[in-house]
mmCIF file of C-alpha atoms in Angstrom:
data_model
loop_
_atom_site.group_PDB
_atom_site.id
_atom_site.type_symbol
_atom_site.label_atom_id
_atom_site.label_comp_id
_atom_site.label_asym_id
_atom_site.label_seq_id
_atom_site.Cartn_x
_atom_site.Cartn_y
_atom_site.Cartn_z
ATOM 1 C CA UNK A 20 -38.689 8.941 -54.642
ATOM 2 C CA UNK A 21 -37.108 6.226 -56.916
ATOM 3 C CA UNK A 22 -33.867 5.541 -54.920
ATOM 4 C CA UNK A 23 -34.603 4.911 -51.392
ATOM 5 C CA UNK A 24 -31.045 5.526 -50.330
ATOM 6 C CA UNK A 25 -30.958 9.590 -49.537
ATOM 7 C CA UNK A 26 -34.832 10.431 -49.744
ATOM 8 C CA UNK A 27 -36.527 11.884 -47.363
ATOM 9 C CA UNK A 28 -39.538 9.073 -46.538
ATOM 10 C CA UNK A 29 -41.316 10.532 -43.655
ATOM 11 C CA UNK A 30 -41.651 13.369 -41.160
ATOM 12 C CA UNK A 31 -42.430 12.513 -37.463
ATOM 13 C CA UNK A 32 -44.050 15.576 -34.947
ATOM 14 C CA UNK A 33 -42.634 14.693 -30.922
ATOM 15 C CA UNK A 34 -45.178 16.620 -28.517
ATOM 16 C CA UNK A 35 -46.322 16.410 -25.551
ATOM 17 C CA UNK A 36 -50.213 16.877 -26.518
ATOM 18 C CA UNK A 37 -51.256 14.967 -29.756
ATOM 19 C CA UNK A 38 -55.040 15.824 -29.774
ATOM 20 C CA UNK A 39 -53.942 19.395 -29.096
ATOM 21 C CA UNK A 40 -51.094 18.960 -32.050
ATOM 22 C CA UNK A 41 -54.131 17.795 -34.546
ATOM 23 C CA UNK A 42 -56.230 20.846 -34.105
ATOM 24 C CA UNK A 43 -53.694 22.881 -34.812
ATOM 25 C CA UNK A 44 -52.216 21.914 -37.977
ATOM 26 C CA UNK A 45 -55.014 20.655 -39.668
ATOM 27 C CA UNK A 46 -56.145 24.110 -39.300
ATOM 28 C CA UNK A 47 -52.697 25.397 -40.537
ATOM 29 C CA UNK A 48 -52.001 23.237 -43.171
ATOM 30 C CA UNK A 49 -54.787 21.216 -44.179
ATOM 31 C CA UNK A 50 -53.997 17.945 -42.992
ATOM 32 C CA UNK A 51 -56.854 15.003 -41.231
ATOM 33 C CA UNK A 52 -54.278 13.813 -38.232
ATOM 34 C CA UNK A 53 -55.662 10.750 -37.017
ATOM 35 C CA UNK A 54 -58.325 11.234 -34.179
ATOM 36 C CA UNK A 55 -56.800 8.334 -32.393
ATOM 37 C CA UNK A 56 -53.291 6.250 -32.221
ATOM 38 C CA UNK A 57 -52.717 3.380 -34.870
ATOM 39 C CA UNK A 58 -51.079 1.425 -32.226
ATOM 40 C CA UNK A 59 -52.066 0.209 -29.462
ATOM 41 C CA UNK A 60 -48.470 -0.080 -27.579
ATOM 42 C CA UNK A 61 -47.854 3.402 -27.868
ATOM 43 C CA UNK A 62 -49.796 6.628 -28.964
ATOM 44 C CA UNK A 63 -48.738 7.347 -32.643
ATOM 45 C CA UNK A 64 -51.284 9.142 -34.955
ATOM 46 C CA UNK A 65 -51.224 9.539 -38.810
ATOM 47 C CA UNK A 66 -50.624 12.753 -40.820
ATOM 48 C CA UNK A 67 -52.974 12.310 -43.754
ATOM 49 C CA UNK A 68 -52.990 14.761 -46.430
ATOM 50 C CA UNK A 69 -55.976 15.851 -48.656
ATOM 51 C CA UNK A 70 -54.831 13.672 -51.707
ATOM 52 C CA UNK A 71 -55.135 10.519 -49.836
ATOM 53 C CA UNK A 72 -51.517 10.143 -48.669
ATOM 54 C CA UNK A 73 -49.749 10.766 -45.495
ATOM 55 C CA UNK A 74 -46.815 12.882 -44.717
ATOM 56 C CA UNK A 75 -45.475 11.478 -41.498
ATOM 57 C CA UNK A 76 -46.750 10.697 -38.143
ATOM 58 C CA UNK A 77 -47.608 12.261 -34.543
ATOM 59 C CA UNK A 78 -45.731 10.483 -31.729
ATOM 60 C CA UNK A 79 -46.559 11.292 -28.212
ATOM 61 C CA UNK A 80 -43.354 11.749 -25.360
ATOM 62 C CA UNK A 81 -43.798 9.548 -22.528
ATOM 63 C CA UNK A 82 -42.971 11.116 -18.760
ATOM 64 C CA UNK A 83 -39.850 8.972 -18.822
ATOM 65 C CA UNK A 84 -38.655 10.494 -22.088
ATOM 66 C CA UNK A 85 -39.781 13.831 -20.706
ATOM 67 C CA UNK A 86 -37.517 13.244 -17.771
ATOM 68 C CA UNK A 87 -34.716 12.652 -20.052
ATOM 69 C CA UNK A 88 -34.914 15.846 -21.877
ATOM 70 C CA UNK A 89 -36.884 15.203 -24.637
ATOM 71 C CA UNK A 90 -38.655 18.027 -25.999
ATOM 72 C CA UNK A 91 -41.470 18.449 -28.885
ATOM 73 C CA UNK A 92 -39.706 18.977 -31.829
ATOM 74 C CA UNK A 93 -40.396 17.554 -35.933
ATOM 75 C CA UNK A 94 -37.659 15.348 -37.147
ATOM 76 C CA UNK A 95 -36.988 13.635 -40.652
ATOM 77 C CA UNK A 96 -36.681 10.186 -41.888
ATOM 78 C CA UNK A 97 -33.935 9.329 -44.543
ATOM 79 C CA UNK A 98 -34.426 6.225 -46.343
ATOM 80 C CA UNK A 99 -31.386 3.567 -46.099
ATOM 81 C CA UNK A 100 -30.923 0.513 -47.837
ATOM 82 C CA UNK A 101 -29.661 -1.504 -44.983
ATOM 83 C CA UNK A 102 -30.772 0.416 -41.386
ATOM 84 C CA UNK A 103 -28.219 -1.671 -39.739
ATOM 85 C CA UNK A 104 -25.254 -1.034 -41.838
ATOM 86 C CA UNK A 105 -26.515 2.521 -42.226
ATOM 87 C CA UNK A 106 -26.305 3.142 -38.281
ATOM 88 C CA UNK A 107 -22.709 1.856 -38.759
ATOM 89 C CA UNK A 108 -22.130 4.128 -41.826
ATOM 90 C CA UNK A 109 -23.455 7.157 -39.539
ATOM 91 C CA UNK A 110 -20.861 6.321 -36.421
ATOM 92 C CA UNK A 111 -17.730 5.618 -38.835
ATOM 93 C CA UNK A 112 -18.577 9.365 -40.456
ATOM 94 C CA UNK A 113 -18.384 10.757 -37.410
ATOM 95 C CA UNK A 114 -22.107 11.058 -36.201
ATOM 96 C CA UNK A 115 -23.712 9.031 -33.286
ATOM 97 C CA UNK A 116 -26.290 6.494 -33.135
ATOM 98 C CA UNK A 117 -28.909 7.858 -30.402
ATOM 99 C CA UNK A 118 -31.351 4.763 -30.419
ATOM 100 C CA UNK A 119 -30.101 1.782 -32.294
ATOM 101 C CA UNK A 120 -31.828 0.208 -34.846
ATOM 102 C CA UNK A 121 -35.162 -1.352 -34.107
ATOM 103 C CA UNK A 122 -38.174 -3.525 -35.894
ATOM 104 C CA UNK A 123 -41.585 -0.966 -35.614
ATOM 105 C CA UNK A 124 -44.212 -3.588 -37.056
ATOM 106 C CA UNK A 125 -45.486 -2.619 -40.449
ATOM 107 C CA UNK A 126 -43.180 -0.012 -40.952
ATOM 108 C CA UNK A 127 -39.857 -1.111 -41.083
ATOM 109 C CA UNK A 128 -36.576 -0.857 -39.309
ATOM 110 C CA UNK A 129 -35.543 2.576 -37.919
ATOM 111 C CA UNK A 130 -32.833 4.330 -35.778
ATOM 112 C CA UNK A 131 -32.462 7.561 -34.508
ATOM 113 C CA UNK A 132 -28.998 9.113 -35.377
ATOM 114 C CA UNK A 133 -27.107 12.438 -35.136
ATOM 115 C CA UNK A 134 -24.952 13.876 -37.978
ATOM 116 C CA UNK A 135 -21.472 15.067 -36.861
ATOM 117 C CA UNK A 136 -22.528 18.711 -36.154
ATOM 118 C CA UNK A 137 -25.177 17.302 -33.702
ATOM 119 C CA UNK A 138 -28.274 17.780 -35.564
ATOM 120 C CA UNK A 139 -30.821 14.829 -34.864
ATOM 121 C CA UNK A 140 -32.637 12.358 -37.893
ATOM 122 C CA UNK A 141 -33.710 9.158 -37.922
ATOM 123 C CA UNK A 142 -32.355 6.175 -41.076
ATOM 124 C CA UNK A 143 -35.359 3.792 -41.639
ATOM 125 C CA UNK A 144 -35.815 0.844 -44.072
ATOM 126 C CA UNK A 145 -39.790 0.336 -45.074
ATOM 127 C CA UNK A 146 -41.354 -2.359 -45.232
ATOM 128 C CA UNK A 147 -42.485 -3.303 -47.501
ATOM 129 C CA UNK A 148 -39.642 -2.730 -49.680
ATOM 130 C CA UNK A 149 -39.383 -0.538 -51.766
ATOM 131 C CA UNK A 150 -40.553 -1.729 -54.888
ATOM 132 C CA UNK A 151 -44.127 -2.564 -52.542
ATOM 133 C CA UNK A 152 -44.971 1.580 -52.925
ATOM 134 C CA UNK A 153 -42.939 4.666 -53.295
ATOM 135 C CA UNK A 154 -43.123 7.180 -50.253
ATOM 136 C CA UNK A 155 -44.696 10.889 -51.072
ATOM 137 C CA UNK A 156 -43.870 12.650 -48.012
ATOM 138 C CA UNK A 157 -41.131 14.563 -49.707
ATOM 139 C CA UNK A 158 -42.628 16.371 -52.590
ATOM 140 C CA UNK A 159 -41.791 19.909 -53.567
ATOM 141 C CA UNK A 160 -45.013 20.670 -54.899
ATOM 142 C CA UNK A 161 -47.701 18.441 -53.085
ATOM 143 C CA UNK A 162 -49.690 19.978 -51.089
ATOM 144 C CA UNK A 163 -49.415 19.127 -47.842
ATOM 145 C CA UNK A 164 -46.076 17.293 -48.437
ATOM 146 C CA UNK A 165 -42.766 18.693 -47.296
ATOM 147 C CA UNK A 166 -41.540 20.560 -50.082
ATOM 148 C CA UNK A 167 -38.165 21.897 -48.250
ATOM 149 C CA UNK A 168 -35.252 20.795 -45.967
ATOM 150 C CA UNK A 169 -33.040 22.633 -44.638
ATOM 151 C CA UNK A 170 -30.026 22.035 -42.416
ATOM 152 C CA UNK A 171 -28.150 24.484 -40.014
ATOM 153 C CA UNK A 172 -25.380 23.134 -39.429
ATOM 154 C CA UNK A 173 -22.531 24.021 -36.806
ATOM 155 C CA UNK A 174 -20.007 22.991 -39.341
ATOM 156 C CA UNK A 175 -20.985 23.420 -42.573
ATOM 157 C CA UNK A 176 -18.288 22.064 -44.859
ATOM 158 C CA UNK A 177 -18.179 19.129 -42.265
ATOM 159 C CA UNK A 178 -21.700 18.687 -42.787
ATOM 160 C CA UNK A 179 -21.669 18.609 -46.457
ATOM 161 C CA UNK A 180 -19.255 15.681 -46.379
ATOM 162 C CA UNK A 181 -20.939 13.774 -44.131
ATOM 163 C CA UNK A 182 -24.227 13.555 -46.387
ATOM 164 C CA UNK A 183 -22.650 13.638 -49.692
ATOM 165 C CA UNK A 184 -20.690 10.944 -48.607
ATOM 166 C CA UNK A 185 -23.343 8.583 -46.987
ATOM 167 C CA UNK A 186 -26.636 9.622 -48.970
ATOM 168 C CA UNK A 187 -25.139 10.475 -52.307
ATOM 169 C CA UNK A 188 -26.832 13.878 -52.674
ATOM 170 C CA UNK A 189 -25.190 16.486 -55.407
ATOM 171 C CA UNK A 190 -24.714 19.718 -54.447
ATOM 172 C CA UNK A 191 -25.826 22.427 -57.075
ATOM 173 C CA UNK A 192 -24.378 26.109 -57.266
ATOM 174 C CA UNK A 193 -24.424 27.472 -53.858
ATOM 175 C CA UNK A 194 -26.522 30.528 -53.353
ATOM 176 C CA UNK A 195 -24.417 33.656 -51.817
ATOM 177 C CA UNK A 196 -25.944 35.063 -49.029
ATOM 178 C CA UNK A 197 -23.360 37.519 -48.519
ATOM 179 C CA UNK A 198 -22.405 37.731 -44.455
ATOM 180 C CA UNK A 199 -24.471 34.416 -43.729
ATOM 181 C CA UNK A 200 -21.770 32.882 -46.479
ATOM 182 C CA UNK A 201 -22.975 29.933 -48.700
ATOM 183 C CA UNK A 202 -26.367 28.142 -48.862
ATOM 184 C CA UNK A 203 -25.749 25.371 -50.171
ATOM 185 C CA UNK A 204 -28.308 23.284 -52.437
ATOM 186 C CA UNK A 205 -28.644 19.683 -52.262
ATOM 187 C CA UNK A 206 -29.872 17.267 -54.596
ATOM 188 C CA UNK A 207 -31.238 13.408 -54.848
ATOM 189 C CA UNK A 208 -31.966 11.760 -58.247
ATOM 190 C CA UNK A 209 -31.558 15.213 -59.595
ATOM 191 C CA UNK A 210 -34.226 16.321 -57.538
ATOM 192 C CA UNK A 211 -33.829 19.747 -55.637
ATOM 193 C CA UNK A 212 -34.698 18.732 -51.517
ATOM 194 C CA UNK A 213 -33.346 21.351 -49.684
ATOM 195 C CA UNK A 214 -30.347 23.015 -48.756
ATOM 196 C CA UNK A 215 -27.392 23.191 -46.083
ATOM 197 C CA UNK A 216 -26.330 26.162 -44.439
ATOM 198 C CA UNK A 217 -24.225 27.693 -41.714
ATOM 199 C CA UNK A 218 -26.292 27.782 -38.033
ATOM 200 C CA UNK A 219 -27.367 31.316 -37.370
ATOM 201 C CA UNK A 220 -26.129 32.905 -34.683
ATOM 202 C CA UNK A 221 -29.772 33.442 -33.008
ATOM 203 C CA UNK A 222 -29.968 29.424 -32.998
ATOM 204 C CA UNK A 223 -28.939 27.510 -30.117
ATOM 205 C CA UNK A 224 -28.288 24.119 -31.653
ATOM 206 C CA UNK A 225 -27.755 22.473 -34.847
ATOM 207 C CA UNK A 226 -30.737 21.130 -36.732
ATOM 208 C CA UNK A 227 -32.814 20.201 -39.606
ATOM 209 C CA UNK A 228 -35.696 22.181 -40.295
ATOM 210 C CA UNK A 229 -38.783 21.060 -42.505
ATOM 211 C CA UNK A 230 -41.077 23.139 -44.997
ATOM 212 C CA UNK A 231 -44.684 21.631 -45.091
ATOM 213 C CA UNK A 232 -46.278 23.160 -48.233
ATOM 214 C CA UNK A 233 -49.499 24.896 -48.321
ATOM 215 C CA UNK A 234 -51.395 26.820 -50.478
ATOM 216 C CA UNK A 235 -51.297 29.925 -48.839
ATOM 217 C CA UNK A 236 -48.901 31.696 -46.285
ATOM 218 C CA UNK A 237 -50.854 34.442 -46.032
ATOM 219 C CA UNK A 238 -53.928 32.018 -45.075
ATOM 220 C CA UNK A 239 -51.493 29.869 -42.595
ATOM 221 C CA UNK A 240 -50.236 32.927 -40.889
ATOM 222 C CA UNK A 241 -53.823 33.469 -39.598
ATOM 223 C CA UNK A 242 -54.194 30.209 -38.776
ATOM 224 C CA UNK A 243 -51.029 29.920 -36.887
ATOM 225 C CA UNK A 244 -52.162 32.957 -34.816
ATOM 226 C CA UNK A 245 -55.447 32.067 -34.462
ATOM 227 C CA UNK A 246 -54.507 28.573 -33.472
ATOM 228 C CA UNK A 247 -52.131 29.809 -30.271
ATOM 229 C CA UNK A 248 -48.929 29.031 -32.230
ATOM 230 C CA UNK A 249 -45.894 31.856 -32.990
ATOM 231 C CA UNK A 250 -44.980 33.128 -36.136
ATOM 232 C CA UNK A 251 -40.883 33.640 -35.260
ATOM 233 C CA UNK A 252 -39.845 34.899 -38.832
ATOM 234 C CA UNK A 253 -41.885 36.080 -41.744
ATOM 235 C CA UNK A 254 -43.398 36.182 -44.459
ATOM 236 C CA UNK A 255 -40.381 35.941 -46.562
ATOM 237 C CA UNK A 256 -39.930 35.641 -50.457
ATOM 238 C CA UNK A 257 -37.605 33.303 -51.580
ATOM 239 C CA UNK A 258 -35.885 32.458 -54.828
ATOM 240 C CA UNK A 259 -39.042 31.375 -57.255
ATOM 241 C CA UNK A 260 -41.513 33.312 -55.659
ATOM 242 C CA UNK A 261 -43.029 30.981 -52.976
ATOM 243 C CA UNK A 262 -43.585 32.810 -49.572
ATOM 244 C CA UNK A 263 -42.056 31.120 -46.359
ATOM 245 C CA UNK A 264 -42.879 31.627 -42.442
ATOM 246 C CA UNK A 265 -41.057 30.149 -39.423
ATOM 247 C CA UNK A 266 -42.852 29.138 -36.190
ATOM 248 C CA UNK A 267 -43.393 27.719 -33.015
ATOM 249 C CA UNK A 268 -46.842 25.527 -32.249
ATOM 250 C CA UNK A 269 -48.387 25.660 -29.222
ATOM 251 C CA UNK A 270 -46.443 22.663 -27.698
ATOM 252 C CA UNK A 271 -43.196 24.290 -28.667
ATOM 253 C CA UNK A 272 -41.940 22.735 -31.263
ATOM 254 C CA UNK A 273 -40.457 24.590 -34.126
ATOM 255 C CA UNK A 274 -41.975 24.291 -37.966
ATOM 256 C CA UNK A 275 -41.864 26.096 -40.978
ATOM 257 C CA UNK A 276 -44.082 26.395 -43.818
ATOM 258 C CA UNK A 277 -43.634 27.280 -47.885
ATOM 259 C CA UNK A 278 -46.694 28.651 -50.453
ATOM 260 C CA UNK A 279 -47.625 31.247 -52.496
ATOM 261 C CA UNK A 280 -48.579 34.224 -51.342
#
């Protein structure tokens, strides 16, 4: 990352069983998740990655947000310059705030917004700024990282505006995928970090989904199974020759992973 405004910074797992949630993907992708919560006023584990540096974080849902409708899912962090303004920017583009911007000590200040197909993110300025450390959650090659993201939108021209238009991204030669139409690259910094494309019909809602990298799919598929989770789609060669597999984990909440064979 060297502009903070349009990367992804971090990836956050929702689930209803944490400990549960850390035996089963540092089996499948080779990540230490913190054996206990960093905070003691709520329970939020680290996703540390074999390198030394952390993808994102597991956050437990409470019964109240259970109650609510809440349901284990992985959602994405975009860097903003300004959270407050950025909230703002999402709302007069035609998205919705969902929780307004907040202060999470030592982190920074975060929000969680929709886009205006529906599909749910959160906008978060670090602290420390960021010329204190550059984030490597998003890295198309680490190990561990997220190397992919990929939107299915509802709307898909709508939803290229909308993040061209906040977050600056450049859109590449779309890729024709015949009667599934366009998929659509997207850049930052001239850095390939995913792609949108039209919602399948299968899919009920609108979302982003996120490609953790590992070094075998062939490897994580057995782990997957082994570890009570659901391969839903896959193994699948894509463009460049990595190997890609869809999923559910054991709590429910839908993943996907990319790696060689």
């Amino acid at each position: 990352m060297t502009t903070l405004q349009g990367s992804f910074i971090w990836y956050e797992l929702m689930t209803t069983d944490a400990t549960a949630a850390k035996t089963f993907y540092d089996s499948v992708v080779g990540w230490t998740i913190d054996a206990q919560s960093a905070s003691p006023d709520m329970e939020y584990r680290m996703i540390n990655r074999p390198d030394g540096g952390m993808t994102g974080g597991v956050f437990t849902l409470n019964d109240e947000m259970l109650s609510q409708g809440a349901k284990p899912c992985w959602l994405g962090y975009i860097g903003v310059d300004d959270c407050d303004a950025g909230a703002k920017a999402v709302e007069a583009a035609g998205g919705k705030v969902m929780m307004p911007p907040m202060d999470v000590p030592m982190a920074g200040h975060i929000a969680m917004v929709s886009d205006c197909c529906g599909s749910p993110y959160y906008i978060m300025t670090p602290t420390p700024p960021p010329g204190g450390g550059t984030s490597t959650a998003f890295s198309p090659d680490g190990l561990g990282s997220c190397g992919w993201n990929e939107l299915y939108a509802s709307n898909q021209a709508s939803a290229v505006t909308f993040y061209t238009g906040l977050y600056g991204w450049k859109l590449p030669e779309p890729m024709d995928m015949g009667p599934m139409g366009k998929y659509q690259f997207i850049e930052h910094d001239g850095v390939p970090i995913g792609a949108i494309m039209g919602k399948p019909p299968h899919m009920q809602l609108p979302g982003w989904n996120h490609y953790f990298r590992v070094a075998s799919i062939t490897a994580a598929k057995a782990a997957v199974e082994a570890g009570g989770g659901t391969v839903t789609d896959g193994p699948m060669e894509v463009p460049g020759g990595d190997w890609v597999i869809n999923g559910l984990d054991p709590q429910g909440a839908a993943f996907a992973l990319v790696g060689g064979k």
